[in-house]
XYZ file of C-alpha atoms in Angstrom:
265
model
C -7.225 33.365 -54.616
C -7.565 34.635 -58.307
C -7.905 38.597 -58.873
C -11.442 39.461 -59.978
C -12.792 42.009 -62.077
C -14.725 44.269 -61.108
C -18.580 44.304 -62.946
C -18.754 47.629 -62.851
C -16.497 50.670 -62.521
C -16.102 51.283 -58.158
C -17.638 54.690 -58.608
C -20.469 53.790 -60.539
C -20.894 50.782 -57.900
C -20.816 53.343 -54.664
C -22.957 55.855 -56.168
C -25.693 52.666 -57.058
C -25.200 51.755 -53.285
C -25.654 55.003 -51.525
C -28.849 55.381 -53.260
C -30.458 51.862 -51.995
C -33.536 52.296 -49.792
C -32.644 49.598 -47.445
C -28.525 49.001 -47.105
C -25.580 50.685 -47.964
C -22.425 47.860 -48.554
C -19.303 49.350 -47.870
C -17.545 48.985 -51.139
C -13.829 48.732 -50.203
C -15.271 45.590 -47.839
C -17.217 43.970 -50.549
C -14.142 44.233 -53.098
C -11.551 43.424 -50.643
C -13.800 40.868 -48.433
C -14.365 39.368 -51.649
C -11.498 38.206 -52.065
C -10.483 36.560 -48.995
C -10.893 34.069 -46.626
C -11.582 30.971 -49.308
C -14.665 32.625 -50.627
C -15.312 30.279 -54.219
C -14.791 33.296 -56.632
C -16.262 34.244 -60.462
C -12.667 33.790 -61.981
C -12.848 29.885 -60.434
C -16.001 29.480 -62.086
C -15.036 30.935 -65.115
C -12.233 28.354 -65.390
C -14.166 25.348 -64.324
C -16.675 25.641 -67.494
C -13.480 26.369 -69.473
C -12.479 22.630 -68.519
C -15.640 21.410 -69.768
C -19.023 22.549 -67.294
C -21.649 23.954 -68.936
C -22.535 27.546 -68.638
C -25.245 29.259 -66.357
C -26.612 31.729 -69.135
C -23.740 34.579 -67.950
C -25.746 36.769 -71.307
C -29.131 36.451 -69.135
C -27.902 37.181 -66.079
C -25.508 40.051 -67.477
C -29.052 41.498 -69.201
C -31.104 41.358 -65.691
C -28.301 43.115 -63.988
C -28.450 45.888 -66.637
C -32.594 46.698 -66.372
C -32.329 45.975 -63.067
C -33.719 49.105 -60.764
C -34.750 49.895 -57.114
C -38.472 49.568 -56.617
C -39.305 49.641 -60.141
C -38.067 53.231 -60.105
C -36.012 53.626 -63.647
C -32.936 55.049 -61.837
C -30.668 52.451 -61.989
C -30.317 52.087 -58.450
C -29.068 48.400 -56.836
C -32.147 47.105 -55.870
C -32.943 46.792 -51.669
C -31.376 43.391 -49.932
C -34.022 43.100 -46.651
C -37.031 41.490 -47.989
C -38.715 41.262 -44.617
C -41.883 39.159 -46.093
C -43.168 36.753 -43.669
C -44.256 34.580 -46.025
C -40.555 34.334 -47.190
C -39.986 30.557 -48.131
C -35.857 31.286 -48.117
C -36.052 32.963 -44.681
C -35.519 31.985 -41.728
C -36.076 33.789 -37.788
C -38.602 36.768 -36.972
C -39.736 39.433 -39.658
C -39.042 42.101 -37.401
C -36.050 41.193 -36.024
C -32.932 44.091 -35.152
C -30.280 42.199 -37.697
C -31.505 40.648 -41.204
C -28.218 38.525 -42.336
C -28.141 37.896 -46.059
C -26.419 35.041 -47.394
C -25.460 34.365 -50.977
C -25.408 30.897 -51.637
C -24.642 28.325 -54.609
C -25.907 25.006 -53.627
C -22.451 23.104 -55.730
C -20.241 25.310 -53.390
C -18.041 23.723 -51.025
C -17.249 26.393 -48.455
C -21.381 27.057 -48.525
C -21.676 23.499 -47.622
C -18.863 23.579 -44.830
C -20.840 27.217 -43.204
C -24.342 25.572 -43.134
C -22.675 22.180 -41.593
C -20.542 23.644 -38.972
C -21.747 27.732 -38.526
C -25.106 28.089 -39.245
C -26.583 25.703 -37.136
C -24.641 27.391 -34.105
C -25.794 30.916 -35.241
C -29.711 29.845 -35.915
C -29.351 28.520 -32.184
C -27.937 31.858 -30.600
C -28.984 34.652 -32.998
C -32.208 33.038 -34.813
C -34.097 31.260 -32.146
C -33.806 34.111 -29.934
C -35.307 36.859 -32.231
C -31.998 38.569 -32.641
C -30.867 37.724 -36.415
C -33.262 36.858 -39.400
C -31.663 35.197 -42.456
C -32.425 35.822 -46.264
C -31.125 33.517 -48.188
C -29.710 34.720 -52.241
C -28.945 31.950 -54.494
C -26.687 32.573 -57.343
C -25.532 30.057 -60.139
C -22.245 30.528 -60.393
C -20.961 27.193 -61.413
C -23.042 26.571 -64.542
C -26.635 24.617 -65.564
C -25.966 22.705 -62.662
C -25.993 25.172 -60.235
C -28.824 26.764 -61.908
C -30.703 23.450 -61.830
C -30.109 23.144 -58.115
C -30.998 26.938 -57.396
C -34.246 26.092 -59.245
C -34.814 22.821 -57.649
C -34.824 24.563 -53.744
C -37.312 27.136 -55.208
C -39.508 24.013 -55.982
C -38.874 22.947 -52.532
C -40.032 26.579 -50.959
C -43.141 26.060 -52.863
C -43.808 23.282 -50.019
C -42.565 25.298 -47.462
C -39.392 23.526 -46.974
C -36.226 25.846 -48.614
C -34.003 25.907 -45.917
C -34.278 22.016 -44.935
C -33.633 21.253 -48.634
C -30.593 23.578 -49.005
C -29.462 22.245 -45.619
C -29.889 18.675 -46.791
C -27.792 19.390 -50.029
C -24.860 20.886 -48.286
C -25.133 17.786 -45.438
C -24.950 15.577 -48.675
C -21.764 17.526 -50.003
C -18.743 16.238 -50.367
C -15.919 17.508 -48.499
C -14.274 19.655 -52.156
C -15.369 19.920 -55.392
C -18.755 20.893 -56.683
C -20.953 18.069 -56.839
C -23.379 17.318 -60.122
C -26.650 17.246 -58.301
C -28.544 15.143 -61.088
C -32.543 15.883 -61.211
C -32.599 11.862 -59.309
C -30.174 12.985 -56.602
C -32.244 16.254 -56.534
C -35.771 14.738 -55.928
C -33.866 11.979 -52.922
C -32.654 15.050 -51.115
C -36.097 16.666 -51.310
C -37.471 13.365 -49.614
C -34.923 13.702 -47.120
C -35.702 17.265 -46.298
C -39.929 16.723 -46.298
C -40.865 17.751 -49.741
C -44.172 16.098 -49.595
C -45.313 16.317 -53.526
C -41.867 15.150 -55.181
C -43.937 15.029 -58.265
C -44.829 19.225 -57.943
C -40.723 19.094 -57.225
C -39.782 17.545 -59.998
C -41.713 19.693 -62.173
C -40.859 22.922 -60.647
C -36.863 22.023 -61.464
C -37.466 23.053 -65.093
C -39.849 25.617 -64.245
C -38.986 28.712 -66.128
C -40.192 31.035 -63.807
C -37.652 29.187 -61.373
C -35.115 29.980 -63.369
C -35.944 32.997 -64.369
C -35.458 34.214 -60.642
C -32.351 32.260 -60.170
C -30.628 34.548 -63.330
C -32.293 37.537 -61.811
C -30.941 36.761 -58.229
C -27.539 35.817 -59.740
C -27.592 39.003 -61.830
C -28.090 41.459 -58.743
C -25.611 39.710 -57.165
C -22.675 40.808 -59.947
C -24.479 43.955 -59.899
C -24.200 44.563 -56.444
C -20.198 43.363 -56.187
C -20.556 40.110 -54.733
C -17.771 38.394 -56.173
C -17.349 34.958 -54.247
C -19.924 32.672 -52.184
C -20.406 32.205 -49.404
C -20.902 35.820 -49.176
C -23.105 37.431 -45.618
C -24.563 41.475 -45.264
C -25.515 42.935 -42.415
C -26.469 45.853 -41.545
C -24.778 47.255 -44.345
C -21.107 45.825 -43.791
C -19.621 42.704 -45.767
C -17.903 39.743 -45.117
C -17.428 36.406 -46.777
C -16.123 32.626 -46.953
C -16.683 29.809 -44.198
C -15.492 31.648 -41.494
C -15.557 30.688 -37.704
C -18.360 30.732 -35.416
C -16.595 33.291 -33.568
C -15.763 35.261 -36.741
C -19.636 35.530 -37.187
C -20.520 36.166 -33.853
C -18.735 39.534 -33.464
C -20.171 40.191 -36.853
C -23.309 40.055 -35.765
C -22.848 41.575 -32.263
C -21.635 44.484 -34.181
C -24.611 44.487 -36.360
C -26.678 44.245 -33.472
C -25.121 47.309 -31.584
C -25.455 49.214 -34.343
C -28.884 48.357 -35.221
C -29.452 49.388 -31.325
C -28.049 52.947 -31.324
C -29.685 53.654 -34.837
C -32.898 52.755 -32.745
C -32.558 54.973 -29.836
């Protein structure tokens, strides 16, 4: 793993997380978590566009993270993680469920790719189905236009309802290292695949600017907020990241859940 620099100083950081409405991320686990466990960190993509990718538009996401604020409230604060909108197209499970897991994802990441093949489907089953867990999916373009095209390009696929089966079908697609181009042909294929009924609305909505305007502005909060390598999971206010094992995430989330419970008693 390569060292990363912080985005911010750590006291600036804590004091922006204690004053969040809705979570409060433990700031030694973020920056250490971070760090571990094969999470694909900002250093890595720093030095892939070095060997010749193209940049995300670091100087746009760098400016959202700076006017970004809690509520619209001009104090700075990180803004909340739990969206908790049923009408959520990068959600998945009940609003009101106990947990809300939030994962960070880059759709050219490999260990993202190896979690939705070989965890997620095992956690939707146990924690999702049965009204325990929600997930609320981030995306983040670490890894240059490319990433940013394929952030933008599942955004187009939530339009038709269909988010999660189109970032599941790009990580089922994935090779087993490396970050894959995902060309706008390859893009539109995998939206078939995944049930995108108007692939003419999807291809359009890959260059839609307000697409990736949100992708910066999700990509932003996550430097803002620490997030430092993807695939990177909150819950209920505690951070962990990379492709761990099923069992890894269950006790994360039966902790979660516990928690949640005596905070509701």
């Amino acid at each position: 793993m390569v060292n990363i620099p912080e985005a911010m100083p750590r006291h600036e950081l804590e004091r922006k997380l204690r004053r969040s409405r809705t979570v409060n991320i433990v700031l030694g686990a973020v920056a250490v978590l971070g760090l571990v466990f094969g999470g694909v960190q900002w250093n890595e993509a720093e030095q892939a566009r070095a060997g010749g990718e193209t940049g995300a538009g670091a100087g746009s996401a760098q400016a959202a993270a700076n006017g970004a604020s809690d509520g619209g409230q001009a104090n700075n604060a990180a803004p909340a993680l739990e969206r908790r909108d049923p009408a959520d197209p990068m959600a998945i499970g009940d609003v009101d469920a106990p947990v809300v897991l939030n994962e960070w994802v880059d759709l050219r990441c490999p260990f993202c790719a190896v979690f939705s093949r070989d965890t997620m489907p095992v956690l939707i089953e146990e924690y999702v189905e049965t009204g325990k867990v929600r997930v609320e999916f981030h995306d983040v373009a670490f890894f240059g236009e490319e990433s940013a095209r394929a952030a933008a390009a599942a955004r187009a696929a939530g339009e038709q309802g269909k988010y999660v089966e189109f970032v599941s079908a790009v990580y089922e697609a994935a090779p087993e290292s490396g970050h894959p181009e995902l060309p706008v042909e390859q893009l539109v294929q995998l939206a078939k695949q995944a049930g995108v009924k108007d692939l003419e609305r999807f291809r359009a909505g890959i260059d839609d600017p307000a697409h990736r305007a949100a992708v910066d502005e999700s990509t932003a909060m996550a430097q803002q907020l620490g997030v430092s390598g993807v695939p990177f999971f909150v819950a209920d206010g505690k951070g962990v990241s990379g492709a761990q094992s099923v069992d890894a995430f269950r006790s994360f989330l039966d902790q979660a859940l516990d928690e949640a419970g005596a905070k509701g008693k």
